Coordinates of C-alpha atoms in Angstrom, one line a residue:
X16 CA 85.8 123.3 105.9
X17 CA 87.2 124.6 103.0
X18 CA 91.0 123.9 104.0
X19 CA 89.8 119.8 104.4
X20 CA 88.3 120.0 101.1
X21 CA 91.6 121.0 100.1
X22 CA 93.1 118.7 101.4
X23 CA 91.0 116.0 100.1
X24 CA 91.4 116.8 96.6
X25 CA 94.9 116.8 97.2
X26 CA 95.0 113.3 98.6
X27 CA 92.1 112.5 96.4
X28 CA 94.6 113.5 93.1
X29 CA 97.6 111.9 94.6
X30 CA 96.4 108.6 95.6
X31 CA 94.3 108.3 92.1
X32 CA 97.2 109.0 90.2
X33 CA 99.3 106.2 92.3
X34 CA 96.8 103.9 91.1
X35 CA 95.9 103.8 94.6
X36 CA 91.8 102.5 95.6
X37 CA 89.8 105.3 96.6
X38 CA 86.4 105.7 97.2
X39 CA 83.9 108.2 98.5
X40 CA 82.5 107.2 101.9
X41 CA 83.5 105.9 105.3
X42 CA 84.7 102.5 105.7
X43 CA 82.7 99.5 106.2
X44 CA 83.1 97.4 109.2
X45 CA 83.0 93.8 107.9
X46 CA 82.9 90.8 110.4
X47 CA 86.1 89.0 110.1
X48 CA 87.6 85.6 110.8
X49 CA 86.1 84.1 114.0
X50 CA 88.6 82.4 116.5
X51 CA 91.4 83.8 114.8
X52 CA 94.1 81.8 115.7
X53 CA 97.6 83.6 115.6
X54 CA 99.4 80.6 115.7
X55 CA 98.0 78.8 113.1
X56 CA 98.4 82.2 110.5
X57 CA 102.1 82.6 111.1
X58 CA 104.6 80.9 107.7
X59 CA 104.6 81.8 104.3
X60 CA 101.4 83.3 102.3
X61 CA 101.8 83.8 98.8
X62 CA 99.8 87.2 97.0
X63 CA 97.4 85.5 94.4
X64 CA 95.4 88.9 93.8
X65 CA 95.6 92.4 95.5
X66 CA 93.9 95.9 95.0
X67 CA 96.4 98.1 93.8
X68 CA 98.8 99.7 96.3
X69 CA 101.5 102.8 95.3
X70 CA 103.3 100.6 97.6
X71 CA 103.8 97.1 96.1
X72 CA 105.3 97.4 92.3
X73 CA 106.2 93.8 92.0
X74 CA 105.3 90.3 91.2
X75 CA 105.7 86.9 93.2
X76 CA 104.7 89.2 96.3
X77 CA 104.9 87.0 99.4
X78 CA 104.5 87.7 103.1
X79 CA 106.1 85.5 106.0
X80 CA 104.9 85.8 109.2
X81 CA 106.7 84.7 112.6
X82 CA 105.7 85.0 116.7
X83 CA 107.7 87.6 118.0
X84 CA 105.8 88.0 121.3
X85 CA 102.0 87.6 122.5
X86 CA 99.9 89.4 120.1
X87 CA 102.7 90.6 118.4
X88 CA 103.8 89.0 115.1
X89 CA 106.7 89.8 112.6
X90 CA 105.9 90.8 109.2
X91 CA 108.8 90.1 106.3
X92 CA 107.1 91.3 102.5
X93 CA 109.3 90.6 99.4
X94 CA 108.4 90.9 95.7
X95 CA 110.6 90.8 92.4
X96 CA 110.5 94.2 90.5
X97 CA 110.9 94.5 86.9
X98 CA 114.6 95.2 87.3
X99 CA 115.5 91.5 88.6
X100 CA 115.7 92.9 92.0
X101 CA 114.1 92.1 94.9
X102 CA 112.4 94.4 97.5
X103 CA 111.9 93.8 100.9
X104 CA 110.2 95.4 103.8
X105 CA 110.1 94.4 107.6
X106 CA 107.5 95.4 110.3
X107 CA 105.6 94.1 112.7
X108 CA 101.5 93.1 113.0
X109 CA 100.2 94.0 116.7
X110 CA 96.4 92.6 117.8
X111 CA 94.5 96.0 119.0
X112 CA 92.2 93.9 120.9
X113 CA 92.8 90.9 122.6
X114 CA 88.7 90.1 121.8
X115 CA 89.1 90.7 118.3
X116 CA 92.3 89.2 117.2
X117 CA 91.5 89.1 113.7
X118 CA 92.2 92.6 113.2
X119 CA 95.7 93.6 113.5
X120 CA 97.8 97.2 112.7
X121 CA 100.4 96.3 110.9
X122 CA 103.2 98.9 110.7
X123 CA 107.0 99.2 109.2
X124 CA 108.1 102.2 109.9
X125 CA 108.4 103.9 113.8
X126 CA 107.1 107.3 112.0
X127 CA 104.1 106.2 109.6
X128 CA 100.9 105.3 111.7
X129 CA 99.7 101.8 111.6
X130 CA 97.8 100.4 109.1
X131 CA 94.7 98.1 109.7
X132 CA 95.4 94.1 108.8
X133 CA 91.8 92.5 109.2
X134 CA 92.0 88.8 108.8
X135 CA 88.2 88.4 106.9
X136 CA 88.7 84.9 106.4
X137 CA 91.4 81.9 106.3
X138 CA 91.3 78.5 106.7
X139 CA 95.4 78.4 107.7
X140 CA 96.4 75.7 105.6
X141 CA 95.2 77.0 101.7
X142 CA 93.4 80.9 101.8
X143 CA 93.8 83.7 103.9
X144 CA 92.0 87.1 102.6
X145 CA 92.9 90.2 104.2
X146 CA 91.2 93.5 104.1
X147 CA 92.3 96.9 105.4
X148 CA 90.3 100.7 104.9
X149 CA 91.4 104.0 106.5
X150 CA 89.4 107.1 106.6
X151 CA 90.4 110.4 104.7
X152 CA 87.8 112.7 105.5
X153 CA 85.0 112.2 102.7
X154 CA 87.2 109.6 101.3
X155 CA 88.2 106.1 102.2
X156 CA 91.3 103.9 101.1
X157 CA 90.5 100.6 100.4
X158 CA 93.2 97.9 100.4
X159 CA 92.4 93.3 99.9
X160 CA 94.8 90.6 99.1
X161 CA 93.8 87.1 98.5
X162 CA 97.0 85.0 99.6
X163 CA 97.5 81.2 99.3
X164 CA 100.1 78.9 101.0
X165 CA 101.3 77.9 97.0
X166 CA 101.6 80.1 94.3
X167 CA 98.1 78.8 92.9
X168 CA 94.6 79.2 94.0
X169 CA 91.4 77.7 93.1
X170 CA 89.2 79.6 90.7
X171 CA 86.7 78.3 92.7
X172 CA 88.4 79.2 96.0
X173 CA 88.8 82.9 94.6
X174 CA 85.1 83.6 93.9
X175 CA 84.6 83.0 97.1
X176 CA 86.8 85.1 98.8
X177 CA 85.7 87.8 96.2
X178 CA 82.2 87.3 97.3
X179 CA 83.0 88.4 101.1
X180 CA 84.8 91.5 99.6
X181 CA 82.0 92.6 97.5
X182 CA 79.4 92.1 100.3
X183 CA 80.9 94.7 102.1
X184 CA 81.3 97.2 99.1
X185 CA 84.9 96.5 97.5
X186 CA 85.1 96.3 93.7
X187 CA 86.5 93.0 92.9
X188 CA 86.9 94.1 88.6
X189 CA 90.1 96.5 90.4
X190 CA 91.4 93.5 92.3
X191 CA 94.8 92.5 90.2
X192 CA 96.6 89.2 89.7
X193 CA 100.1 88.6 90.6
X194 CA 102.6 86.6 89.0
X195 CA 103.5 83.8 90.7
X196 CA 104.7 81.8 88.1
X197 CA 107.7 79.8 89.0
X198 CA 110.2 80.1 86.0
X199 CA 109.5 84.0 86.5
X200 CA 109.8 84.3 90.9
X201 CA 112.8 81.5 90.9
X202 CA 114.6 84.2 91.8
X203 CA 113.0 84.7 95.0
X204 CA 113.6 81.0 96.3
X205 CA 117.6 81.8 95.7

């Protein structure tokens, strides 16, 4: 027990000094998008507000999603860093169930685990708001983005969505904005 706790406060001091969303606890199990339809998800989402990630540094995040086989979708994430570069990442979004395809594991590289992608709730054509949590012992990771098909979201549309996350627990005052205006990401559309 004593080697865990160890461990915990190690993860527990690395994660909190990534600026990485930890909390004490398990993870909730929140209902997500009924019908989920796979078909309708996949094209461009644009990140309108995230928790913080140690993976994601940049602005004018977006995330493109394409079929690659049933229950299988393809996952391309690009952002512009301060340095006028831009990042990129390719993986790959699997449905665990067939009954619950909602809730995907998304993963990028063949050596990290997957990580949980549950769809909470999207209406395909404007909002999409994802939510993923993994257990760490007495800990849990938290991890939300609110996406939009345009680089602008209703206010109105983004209370919403912030009211499903904090029914189930999340802190919405971490949740961060993300540039997305367009003077700023034009070099993503070159």
């Amino acid at each position: 027990m004593k080697a865990m706790q160890v461990i915990s406060l190690t993860l527990l001091s690395v994660l909190a000094a990534s600026a990485q969303v930890l909390k004490f606890g398990k993870c909730p199990k929140p209902a997500v998008q009924a019908n989920f339809d796979v078909a309708r998800y996949v094209g461009k989402w644009h990140e309108i507000q995230k928790l913080p990630t140690a993976f994601q540094r940049g602005e004018c995040g977006t995330a493109t999603y394409s079929p690659k086989a049933p229950g299988v979708i393809g996952v391309l994430n690009r952002e512009l860093l301060d340095d006028g570069t831009i990042n990129a990442i390719v993986g790959s979004a699997k449905v665990k169930n067939p009954a619950e395809p909602a809730k995907l594991e998304v993963s990028f590289f063949e050596t990290s685990p997957p990580g949980p992608y549950w769809v909470l709730s999207s209406d395909y054509e404007g909002h999409s708001l994802v939510y993923g949590c993994t257990d760490f012992g007495l800990f849990r990771m938290e991890f939300a983005w609110i996406l939009s098909r345009e680089p602008t979201l209703s206010e109105e549309t983004v209370e919403e969505l912030h009211s499903i996350l904090s029914f189930i627990g999340v802190n919405v005052d971490k949740m961060v904005p993300t540039n997305q205006n367009e003077t700023y990401c034009s070099p993503m559309n070159q």
